[in-house]
Short mmCIF file of C-alpha atoms and ligand atoms in Angstrom, two decimals:
data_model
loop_
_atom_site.label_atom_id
_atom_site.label_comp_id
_atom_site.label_asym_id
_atom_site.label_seq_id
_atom_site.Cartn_x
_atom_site.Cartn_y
_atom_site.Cartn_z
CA UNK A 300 -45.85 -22.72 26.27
CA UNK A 301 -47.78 -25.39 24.02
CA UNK A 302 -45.49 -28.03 22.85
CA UNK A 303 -46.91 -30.21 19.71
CA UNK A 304 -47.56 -33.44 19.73
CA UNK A 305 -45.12 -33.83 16.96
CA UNK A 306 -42.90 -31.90 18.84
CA UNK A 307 -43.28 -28.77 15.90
CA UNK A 308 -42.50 -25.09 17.36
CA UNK A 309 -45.43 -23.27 18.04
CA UNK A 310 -45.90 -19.61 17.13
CA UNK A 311 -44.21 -17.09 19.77
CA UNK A 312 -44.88 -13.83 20.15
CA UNK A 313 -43.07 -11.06 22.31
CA UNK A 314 -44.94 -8.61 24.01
CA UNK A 315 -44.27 -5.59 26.36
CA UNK A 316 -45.83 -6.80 29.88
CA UNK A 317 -47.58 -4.13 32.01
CA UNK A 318 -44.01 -3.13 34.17
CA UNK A 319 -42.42 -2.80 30.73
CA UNK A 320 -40.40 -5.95 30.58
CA UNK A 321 -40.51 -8.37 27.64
CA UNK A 322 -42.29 -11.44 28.63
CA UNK A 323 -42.27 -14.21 25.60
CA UNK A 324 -45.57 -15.59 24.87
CA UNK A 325 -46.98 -18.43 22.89
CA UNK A 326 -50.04 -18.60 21.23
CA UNK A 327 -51.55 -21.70 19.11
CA UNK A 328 -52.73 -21.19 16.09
CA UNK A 329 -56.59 -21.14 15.90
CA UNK A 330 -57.96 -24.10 14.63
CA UNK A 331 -60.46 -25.03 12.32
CA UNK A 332 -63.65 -26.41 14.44
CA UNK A 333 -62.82 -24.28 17.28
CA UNK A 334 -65.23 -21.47 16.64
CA UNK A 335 -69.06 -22.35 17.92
CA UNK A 336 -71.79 -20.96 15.27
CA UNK A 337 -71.53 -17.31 15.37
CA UNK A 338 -69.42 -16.90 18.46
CA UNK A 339 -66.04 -15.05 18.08
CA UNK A 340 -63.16 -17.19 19.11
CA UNK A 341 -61.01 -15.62 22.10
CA UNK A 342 -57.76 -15.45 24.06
CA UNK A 343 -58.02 -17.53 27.06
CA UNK A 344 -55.85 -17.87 30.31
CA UNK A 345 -56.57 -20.52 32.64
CA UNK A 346 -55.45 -19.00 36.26
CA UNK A 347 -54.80 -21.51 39.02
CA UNK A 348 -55.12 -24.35 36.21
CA UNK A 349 -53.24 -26.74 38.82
CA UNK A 350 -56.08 -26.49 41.64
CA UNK A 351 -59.07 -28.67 41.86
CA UNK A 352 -61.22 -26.05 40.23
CA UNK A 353 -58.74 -25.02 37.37
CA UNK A 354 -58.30 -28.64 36.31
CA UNK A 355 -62.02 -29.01 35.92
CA UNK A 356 -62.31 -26.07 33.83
CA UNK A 357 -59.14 -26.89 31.61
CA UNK A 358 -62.11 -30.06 31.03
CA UNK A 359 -64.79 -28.45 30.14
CA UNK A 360 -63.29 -26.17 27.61
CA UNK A 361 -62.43 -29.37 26.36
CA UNK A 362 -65.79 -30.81 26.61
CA UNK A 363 -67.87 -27.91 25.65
CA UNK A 364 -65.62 -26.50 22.57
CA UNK A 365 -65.51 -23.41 23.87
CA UNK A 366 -64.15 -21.32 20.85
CA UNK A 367 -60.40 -20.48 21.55
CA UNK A 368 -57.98 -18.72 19.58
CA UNK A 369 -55.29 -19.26 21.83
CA UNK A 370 -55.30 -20.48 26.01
CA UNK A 371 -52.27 -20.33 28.36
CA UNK A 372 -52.31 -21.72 32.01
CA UNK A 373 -51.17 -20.24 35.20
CA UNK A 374 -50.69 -20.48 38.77
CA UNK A 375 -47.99 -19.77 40.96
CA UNK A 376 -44.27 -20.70 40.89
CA UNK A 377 -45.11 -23.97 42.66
CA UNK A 378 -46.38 -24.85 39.57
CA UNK A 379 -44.61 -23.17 36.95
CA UNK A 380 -42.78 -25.90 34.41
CA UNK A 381 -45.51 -28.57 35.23
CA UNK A 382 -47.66 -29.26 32.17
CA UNK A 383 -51.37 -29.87 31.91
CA UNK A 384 -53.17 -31.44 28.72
CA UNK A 385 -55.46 -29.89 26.57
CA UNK A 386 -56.67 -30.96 23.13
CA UNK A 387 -54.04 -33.77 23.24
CA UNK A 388 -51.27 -31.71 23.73
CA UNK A 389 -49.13 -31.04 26.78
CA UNK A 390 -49.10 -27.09 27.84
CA UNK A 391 -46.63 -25.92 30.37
CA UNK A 392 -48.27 -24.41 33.37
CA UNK A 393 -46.80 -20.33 33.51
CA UNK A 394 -46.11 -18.79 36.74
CA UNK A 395 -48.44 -15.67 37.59
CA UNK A 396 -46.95 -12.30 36.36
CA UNK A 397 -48.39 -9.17 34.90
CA UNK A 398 -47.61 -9.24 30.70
CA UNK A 399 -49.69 -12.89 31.24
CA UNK A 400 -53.01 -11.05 30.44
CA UNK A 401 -51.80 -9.24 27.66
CA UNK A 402 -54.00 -9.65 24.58
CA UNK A 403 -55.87 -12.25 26.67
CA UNK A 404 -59.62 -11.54 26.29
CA UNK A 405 -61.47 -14.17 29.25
CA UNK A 406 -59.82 -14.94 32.21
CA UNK A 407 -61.02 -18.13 33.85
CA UNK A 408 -59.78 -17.54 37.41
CA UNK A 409 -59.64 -19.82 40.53
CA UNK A 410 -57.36 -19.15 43.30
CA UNK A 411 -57.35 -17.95 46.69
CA UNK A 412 -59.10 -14.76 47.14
CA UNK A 413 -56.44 -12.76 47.96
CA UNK A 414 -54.33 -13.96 45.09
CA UNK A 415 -57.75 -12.67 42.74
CA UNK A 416 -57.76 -9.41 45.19
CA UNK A 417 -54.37 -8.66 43.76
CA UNK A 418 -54.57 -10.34 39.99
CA UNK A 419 -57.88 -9.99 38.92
CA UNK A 420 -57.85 -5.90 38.30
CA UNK A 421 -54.28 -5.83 36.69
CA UNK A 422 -56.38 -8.88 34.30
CA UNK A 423 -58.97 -6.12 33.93
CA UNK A 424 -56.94 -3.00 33.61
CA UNK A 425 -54.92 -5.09 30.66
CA UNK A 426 -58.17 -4.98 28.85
CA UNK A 427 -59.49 -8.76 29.91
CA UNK A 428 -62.75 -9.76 31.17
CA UNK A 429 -62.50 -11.77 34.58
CA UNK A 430 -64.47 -14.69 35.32
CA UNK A 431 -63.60 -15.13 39.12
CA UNK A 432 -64.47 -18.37 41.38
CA UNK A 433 -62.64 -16.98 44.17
CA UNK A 434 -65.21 -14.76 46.93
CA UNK A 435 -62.98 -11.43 46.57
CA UNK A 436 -65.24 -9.48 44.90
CA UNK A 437 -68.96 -11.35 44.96
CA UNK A 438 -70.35 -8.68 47.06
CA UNK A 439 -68.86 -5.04 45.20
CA UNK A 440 -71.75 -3.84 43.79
CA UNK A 441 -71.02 -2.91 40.94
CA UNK A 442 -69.55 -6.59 40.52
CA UNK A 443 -72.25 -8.86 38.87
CA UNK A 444 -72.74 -12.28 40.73
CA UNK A 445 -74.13 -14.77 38.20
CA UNK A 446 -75.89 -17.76 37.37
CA UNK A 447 -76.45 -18.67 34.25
CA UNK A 448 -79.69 -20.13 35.08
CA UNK A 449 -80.91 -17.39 37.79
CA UNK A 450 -79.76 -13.97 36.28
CA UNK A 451 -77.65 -14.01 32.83
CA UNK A 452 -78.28 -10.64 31.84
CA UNK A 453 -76.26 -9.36 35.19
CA UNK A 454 -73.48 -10.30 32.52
CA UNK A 455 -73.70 -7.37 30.71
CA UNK A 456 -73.32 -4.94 33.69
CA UNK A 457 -69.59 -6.12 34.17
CA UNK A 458 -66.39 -3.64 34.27
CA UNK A 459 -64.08 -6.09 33.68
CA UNK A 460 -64.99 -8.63 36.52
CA UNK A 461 -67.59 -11.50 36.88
CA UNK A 462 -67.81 -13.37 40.09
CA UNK A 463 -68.79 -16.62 40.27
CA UNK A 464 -70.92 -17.62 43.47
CA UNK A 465 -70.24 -20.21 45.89
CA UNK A 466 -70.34 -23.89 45.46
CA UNK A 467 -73.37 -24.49 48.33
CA UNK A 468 -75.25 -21.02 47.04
CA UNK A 469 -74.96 -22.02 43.20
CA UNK A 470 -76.54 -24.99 43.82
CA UNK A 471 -79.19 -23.58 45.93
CA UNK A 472 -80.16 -20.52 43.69
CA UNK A 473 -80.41 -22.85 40.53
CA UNK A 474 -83.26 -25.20 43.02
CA UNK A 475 -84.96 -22.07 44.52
CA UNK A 476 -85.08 -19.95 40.88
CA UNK A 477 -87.98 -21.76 39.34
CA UNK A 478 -90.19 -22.03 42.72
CA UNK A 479 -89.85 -18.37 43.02
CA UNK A 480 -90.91 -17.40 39.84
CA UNK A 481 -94.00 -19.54 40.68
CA UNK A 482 -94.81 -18.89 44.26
CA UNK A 483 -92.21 -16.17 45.86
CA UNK A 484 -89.58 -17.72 48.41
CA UNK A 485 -89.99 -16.38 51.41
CA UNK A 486 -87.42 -18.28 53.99
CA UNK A 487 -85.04 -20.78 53.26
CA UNK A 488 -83.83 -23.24 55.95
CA UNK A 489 -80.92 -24.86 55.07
CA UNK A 490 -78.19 -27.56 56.33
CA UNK A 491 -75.33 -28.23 54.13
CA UNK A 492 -73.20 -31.75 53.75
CA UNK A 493 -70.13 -30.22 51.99
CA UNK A 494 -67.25 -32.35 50.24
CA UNK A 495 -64.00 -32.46 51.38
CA UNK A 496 -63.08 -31.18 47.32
CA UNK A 497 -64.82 -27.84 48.52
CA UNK A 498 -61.55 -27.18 49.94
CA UNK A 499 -59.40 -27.89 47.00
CA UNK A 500 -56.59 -30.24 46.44
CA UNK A 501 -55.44 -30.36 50.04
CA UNK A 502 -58.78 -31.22 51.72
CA UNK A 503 -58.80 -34.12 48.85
CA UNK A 504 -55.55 -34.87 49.78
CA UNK A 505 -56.72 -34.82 54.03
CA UNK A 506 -59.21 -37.13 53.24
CA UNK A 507 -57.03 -39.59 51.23
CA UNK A 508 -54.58 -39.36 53.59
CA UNK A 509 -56.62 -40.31 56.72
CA UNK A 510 -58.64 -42.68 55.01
CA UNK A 511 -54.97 -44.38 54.23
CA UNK A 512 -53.96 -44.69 57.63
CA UNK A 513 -57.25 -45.55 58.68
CA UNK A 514 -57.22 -48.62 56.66
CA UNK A 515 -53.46 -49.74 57.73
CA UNK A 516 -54.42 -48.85 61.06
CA UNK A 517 -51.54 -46.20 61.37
CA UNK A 518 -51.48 -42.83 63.20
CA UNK A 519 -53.99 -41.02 61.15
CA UNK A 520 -51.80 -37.24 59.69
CA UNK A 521 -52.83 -34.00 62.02
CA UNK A 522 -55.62 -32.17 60.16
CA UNK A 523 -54.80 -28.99 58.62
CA UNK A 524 -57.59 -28.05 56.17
CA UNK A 525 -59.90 -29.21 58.64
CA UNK A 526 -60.65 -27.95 62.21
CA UNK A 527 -60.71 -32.20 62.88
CA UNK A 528 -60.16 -35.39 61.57
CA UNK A 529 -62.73 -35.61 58.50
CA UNK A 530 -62.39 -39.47 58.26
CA UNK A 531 -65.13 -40.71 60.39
CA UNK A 532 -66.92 -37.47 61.46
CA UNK A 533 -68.96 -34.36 60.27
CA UNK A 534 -67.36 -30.99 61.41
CA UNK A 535 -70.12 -28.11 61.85
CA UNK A 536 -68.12 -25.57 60.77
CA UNK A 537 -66.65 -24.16 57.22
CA UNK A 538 -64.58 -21.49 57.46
CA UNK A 539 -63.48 -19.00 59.99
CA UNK A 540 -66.57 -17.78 62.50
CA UNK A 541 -67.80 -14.35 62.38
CA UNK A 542 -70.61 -12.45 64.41
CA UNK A 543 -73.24 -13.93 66.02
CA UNK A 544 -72.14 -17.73 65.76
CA UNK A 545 -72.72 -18.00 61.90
CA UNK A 546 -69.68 -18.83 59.76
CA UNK A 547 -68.17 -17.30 56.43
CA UNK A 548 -69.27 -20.45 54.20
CA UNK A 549 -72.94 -20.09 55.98
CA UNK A 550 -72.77 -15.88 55.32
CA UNK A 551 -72.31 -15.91 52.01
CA UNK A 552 -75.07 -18.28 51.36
CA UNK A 553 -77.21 -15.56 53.14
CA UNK A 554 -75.97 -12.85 51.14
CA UNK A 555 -75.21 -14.39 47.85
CA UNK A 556 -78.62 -15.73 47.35
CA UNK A 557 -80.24 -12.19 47.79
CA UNK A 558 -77.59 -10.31 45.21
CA UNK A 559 -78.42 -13.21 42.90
CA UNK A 560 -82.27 -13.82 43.53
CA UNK A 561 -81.89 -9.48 43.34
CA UNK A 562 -84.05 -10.12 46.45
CA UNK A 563 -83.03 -9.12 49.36
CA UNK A 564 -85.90 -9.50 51.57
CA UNK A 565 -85.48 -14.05 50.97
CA UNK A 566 -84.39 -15.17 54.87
CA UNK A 567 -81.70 -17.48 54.64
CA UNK A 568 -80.79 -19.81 58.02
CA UNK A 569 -77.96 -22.05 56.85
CA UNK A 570 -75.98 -24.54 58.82
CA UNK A 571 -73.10 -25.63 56.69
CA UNK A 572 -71.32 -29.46 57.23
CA UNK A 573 -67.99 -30.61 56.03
CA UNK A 574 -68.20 -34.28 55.41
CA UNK A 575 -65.86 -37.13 54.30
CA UNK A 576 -67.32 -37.40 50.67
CA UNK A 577 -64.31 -36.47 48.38
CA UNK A 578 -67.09 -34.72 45.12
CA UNK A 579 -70.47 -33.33 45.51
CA UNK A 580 -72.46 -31.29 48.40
CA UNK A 581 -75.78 -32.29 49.40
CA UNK A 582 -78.01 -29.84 51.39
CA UNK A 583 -81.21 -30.38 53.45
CA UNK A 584 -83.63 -27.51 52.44
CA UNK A 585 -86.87 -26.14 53.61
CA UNK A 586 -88.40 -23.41 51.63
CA UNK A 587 -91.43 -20.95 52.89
CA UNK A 588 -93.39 -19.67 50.22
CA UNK A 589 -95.65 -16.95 49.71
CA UNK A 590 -97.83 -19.31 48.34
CA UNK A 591 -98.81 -22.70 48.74
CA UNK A 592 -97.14 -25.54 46.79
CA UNK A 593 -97.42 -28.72 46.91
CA UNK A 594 -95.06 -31.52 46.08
CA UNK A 595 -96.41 -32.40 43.00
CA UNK A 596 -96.80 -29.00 41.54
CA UNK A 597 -92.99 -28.28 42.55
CA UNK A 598 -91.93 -32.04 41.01
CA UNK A 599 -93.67 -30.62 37.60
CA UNK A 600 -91.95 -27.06 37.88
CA UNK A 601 -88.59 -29.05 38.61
CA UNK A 602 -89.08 -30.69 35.71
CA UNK A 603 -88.61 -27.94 33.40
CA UNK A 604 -86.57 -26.03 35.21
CA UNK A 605 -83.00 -25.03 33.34
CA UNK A 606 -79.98 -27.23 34.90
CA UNK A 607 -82.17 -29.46 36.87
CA UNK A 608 -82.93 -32.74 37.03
CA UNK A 609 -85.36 -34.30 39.40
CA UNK A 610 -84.75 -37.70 40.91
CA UNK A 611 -87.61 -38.69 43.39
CA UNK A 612 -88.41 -41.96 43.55
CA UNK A 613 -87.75 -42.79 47.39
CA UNK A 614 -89.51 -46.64 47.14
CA UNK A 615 -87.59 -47.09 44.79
CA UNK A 616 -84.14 -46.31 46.56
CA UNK A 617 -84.43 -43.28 44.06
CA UNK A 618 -83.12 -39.98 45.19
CA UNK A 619 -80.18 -37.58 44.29
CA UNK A 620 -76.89 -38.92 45.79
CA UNK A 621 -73.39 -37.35 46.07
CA UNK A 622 -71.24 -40.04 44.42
CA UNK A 623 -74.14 -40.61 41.43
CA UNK A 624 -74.16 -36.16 40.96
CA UNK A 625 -70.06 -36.57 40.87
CA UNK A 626 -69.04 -35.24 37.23
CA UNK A 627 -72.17 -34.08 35.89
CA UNK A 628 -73.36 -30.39 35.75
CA UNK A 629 -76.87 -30.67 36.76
CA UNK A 630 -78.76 -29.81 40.13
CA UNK A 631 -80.52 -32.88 41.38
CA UNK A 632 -83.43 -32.57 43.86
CA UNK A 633 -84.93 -35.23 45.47
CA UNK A 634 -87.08 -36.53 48.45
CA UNK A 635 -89.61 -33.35 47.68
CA UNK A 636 -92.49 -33.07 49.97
CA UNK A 637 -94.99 -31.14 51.47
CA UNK A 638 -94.46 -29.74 55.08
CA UNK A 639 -97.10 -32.01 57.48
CA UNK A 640 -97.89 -28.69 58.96
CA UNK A 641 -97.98 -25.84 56.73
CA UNK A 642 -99.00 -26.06 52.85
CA UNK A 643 -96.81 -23.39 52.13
CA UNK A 644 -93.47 -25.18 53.04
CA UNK A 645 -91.56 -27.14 51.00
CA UNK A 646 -89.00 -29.87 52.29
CA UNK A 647 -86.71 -31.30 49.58
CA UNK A 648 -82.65 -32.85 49.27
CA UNK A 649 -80.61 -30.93 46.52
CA UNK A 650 -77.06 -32.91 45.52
CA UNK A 651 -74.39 -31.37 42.78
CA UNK A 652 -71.06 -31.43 41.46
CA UNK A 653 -69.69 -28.60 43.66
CA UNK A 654 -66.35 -28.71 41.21
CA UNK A 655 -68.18 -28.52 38.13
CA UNK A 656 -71.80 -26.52 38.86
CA UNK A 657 -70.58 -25.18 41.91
CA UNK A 658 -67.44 -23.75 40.43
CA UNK A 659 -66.04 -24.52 36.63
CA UNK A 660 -69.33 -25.47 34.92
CA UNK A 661 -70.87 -22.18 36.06
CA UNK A 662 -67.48 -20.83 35.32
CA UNK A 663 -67.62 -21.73 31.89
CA UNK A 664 -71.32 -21.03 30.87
CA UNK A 665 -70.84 -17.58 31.91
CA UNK A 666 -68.16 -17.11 29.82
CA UNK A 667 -70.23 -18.77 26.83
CA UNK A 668 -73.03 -16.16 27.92
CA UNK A 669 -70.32 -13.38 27.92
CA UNK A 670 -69.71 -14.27 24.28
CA UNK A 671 -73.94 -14.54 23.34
CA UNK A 672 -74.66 -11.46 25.29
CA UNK A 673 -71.72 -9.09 24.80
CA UNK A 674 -69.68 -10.52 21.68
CA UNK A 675 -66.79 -7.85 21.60
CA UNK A 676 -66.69 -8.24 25.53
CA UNK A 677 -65.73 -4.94 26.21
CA UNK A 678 -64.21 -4.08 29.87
CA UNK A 679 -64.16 -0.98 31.32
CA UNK A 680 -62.52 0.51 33.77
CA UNK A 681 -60.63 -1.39 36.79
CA UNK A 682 -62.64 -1.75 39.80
N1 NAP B 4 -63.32 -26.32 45.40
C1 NAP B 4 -64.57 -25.89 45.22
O1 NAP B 4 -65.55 -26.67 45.28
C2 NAP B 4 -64.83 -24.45 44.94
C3 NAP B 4 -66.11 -24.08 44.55
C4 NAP B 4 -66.37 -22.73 44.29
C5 NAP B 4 -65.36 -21.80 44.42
N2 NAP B 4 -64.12 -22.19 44.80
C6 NAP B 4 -63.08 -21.17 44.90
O2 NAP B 4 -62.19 -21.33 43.80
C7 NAP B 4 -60.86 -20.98 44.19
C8 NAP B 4 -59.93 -22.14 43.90
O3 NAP B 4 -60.35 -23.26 44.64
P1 NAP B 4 -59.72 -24.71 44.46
O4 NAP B 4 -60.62 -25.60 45.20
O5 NAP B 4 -59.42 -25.00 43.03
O6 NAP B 4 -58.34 -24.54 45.27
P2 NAP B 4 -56.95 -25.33 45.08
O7 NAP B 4 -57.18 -26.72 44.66
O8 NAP B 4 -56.20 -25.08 46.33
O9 NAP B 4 -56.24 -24.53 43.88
C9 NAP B 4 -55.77 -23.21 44.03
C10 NAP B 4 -55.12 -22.75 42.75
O10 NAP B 4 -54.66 -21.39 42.95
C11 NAP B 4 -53.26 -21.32 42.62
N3 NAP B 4 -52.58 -20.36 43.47
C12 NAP B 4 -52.47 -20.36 44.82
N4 NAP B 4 -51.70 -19.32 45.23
C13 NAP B 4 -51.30 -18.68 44.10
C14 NAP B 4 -50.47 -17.55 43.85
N5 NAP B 4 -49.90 -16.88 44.84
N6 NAP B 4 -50.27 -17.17 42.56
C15 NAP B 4 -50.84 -17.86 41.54
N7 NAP B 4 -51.64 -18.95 41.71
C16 NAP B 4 -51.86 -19.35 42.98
C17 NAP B 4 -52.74 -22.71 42.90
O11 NAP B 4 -51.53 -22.87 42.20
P3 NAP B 4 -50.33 -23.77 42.82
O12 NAP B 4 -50.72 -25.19 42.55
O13 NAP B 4 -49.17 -23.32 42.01
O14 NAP B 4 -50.24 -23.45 44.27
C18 NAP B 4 -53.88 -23.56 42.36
O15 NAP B 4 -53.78 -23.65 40.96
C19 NAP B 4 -60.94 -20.58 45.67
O16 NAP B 4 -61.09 -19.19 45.79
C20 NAP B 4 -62.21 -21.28 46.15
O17 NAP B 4 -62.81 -20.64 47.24
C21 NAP B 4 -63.82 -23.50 45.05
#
């Protein structure tokens, strides 16, 4: 429910929810401003607005103008009767239920997977279009996996679901896009340094925590996001481990590159790090090419590249860093050079925002493609 500013009543509406019961809604009234050039303004629910990722996307609706009609906000009944701000005015945060995604076109979603397992097709099935952070359905095919930057018009092939990659992949993808185009990836070696934010609110909260007692020189609190203590170490592992010694985190960088590249002959070797940086994940990558590139050819590719920005100026102290990437959208890559042994290798240091391009940015800009591409976004049938 939006409450005013001047404390006015805002319109309500009741509808009939999906089970049949009456659920009472309230929309805003659209607003003058709100609509973006020729884009139609929308009905917009915000699910999991109290997580790390929600919060960043309740900002960049705010900072992009995305055209609303109306927007509501979500997550479970831990939640529910907290208030978030938008626009200057305090919303109250709605617990989860069915008759929420009635007459809601776009559906920003960021929970747990298996709370977007369950939510995400009754979203769809009530006629909105999902745009999902969580990994429950990046790898249905007939799911489209998308990055603005690498493959937009996988938009249009949606049925009522869009899933948004993962942080350490998005990053990646956006990097390896423009040098494929130019000279064909081959392999990609890669080692991650992943934020404790990655995790959400409670591996923020882990690392705060330790870094607390650390300081008063108190018993440190057990870990429980983490598999160890993240104050004063780097833990080798992200995620549960499945065959062959790889992990989930390092998997889906394997497999989500090649459903967004739509290559799936690129070799991926990842190694992915959780470190004690609260934003942004840095990653150590070494790129085979078809052809050779040097590191002034790939500086001058960077350059132009959509969502990049290179910073590599190493005598100068010049280089993408986490804390400097925290709260902006681009991809910054850095330290680029030529391998000493083979001219078709590229070594280079990529840092982002893993909460804003690695999750709500990319988020966000597909829903603003949605709009471009398929106006009356359309959904079809449940998966
Ligand atoms: N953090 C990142 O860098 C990142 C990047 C890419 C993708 N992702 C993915 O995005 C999703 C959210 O991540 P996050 O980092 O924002 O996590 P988070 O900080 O833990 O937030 C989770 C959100 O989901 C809500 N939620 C949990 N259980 C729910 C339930 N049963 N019903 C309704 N809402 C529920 C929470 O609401 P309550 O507060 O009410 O519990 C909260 O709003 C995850 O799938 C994650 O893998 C995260």
């Amino acid at each position: 429910m939006r409450h005013g500013q001047d404390g006015r009543a805002v319109e309500t509406a009741i509808r009939v929810n999906l089970a049949g019961r009456a659920t009472i809604w309230s929309w805003g009234p659209l607003r003058c401003g709100q609509n973006r050039g020729k884009l139609a303004v929308k009905h917009v629910a915000v699910v999991g607005a109290s997580g790390a990722v929600g919060l960043r996307i309740i900002r960049l609706l705010e900072e992009r103008r995305f055209p609303l009609a109306s927007i509501k906000f979500l997550a479970s009944a831990r939640s529910a009767g907290k208030t978030v701000r938008f626009r200057g005015e305090d919303y109250l945060i709605e617990e989860l239920s069915p008759g929420a995604f009635v007459g809601v076109d776009i559906v920003l979603s960021s929970t747990p997977a298996s709370v977007s397992r369950q939510w995400s097709p009754i979203a769809a099935a009530a006629g909105a279009v999902v745009v999902d952070n969580s990994s429950a359905f990046r790898m249905e095919p007939l799911v489209p996996l998308v990055v603005p930057e690498v493959n937009p018009h996988d938009i249009t092939k949606h049925q009522g679901i869009i899933a948004n990659p993962n942080c350490s992949t998005i990053q990646m993808v956006v990097a390896l896009k423009p040098l494929h185009d130019a000279v064909r990836v081959r392999r990609v070696v890669v080692s991650t340094y992943q934020s404790v934010s990655g995790a959400g609110q409670k591996g923020i909260h882990e690392l705060e925590a330790q870094t607390e007692a650390h300081v008063k020189k108190g018993q440190p609190p057990a870990p429980s996001k983490f598999a160890h203590p993240i104050i004063g170490n780097c833990i080798p592992q992200i995620d549960d481990f499945v065959e062959d010694g790889y992990t989930k985190e390092e998997m889906k960088m394997v497999n989500e590159t090649r459903k967004i590249m739509g290559d799936p002959t690129i070799e991926v070797s990842p190694t992915c790090v959780r470190v004690p940086v609260p934003v942004s994940h840095s990653e150590s990558i070494l790129v085979e090419t078809e052809r050779p590139i040097t590191a002034q050819e790939a500086r001058a590719i960077w350059a132009i590249a959509p969502g990049v920005t290179v910073v590599d100026n190493p005598l100068a102290k010049a280089y993408p860093l986490a804390a400097a990437a925290a709260d902006k959208d681009d991809v910054f890559v850095g330290r680029i050079r030529q391998d000493l042994h083979r001219p078709n290798t590229l070594l280079f240091w990529c840092v982002s925002d893993n909460l804003r391009k690695g999750a709500a940015t990319n988020a966000v800009q597909i829903a603003e493609k949605l709009l471009e591409l398929v106006p009356a976004t359309v959904s079809g049938p449940p998966l």
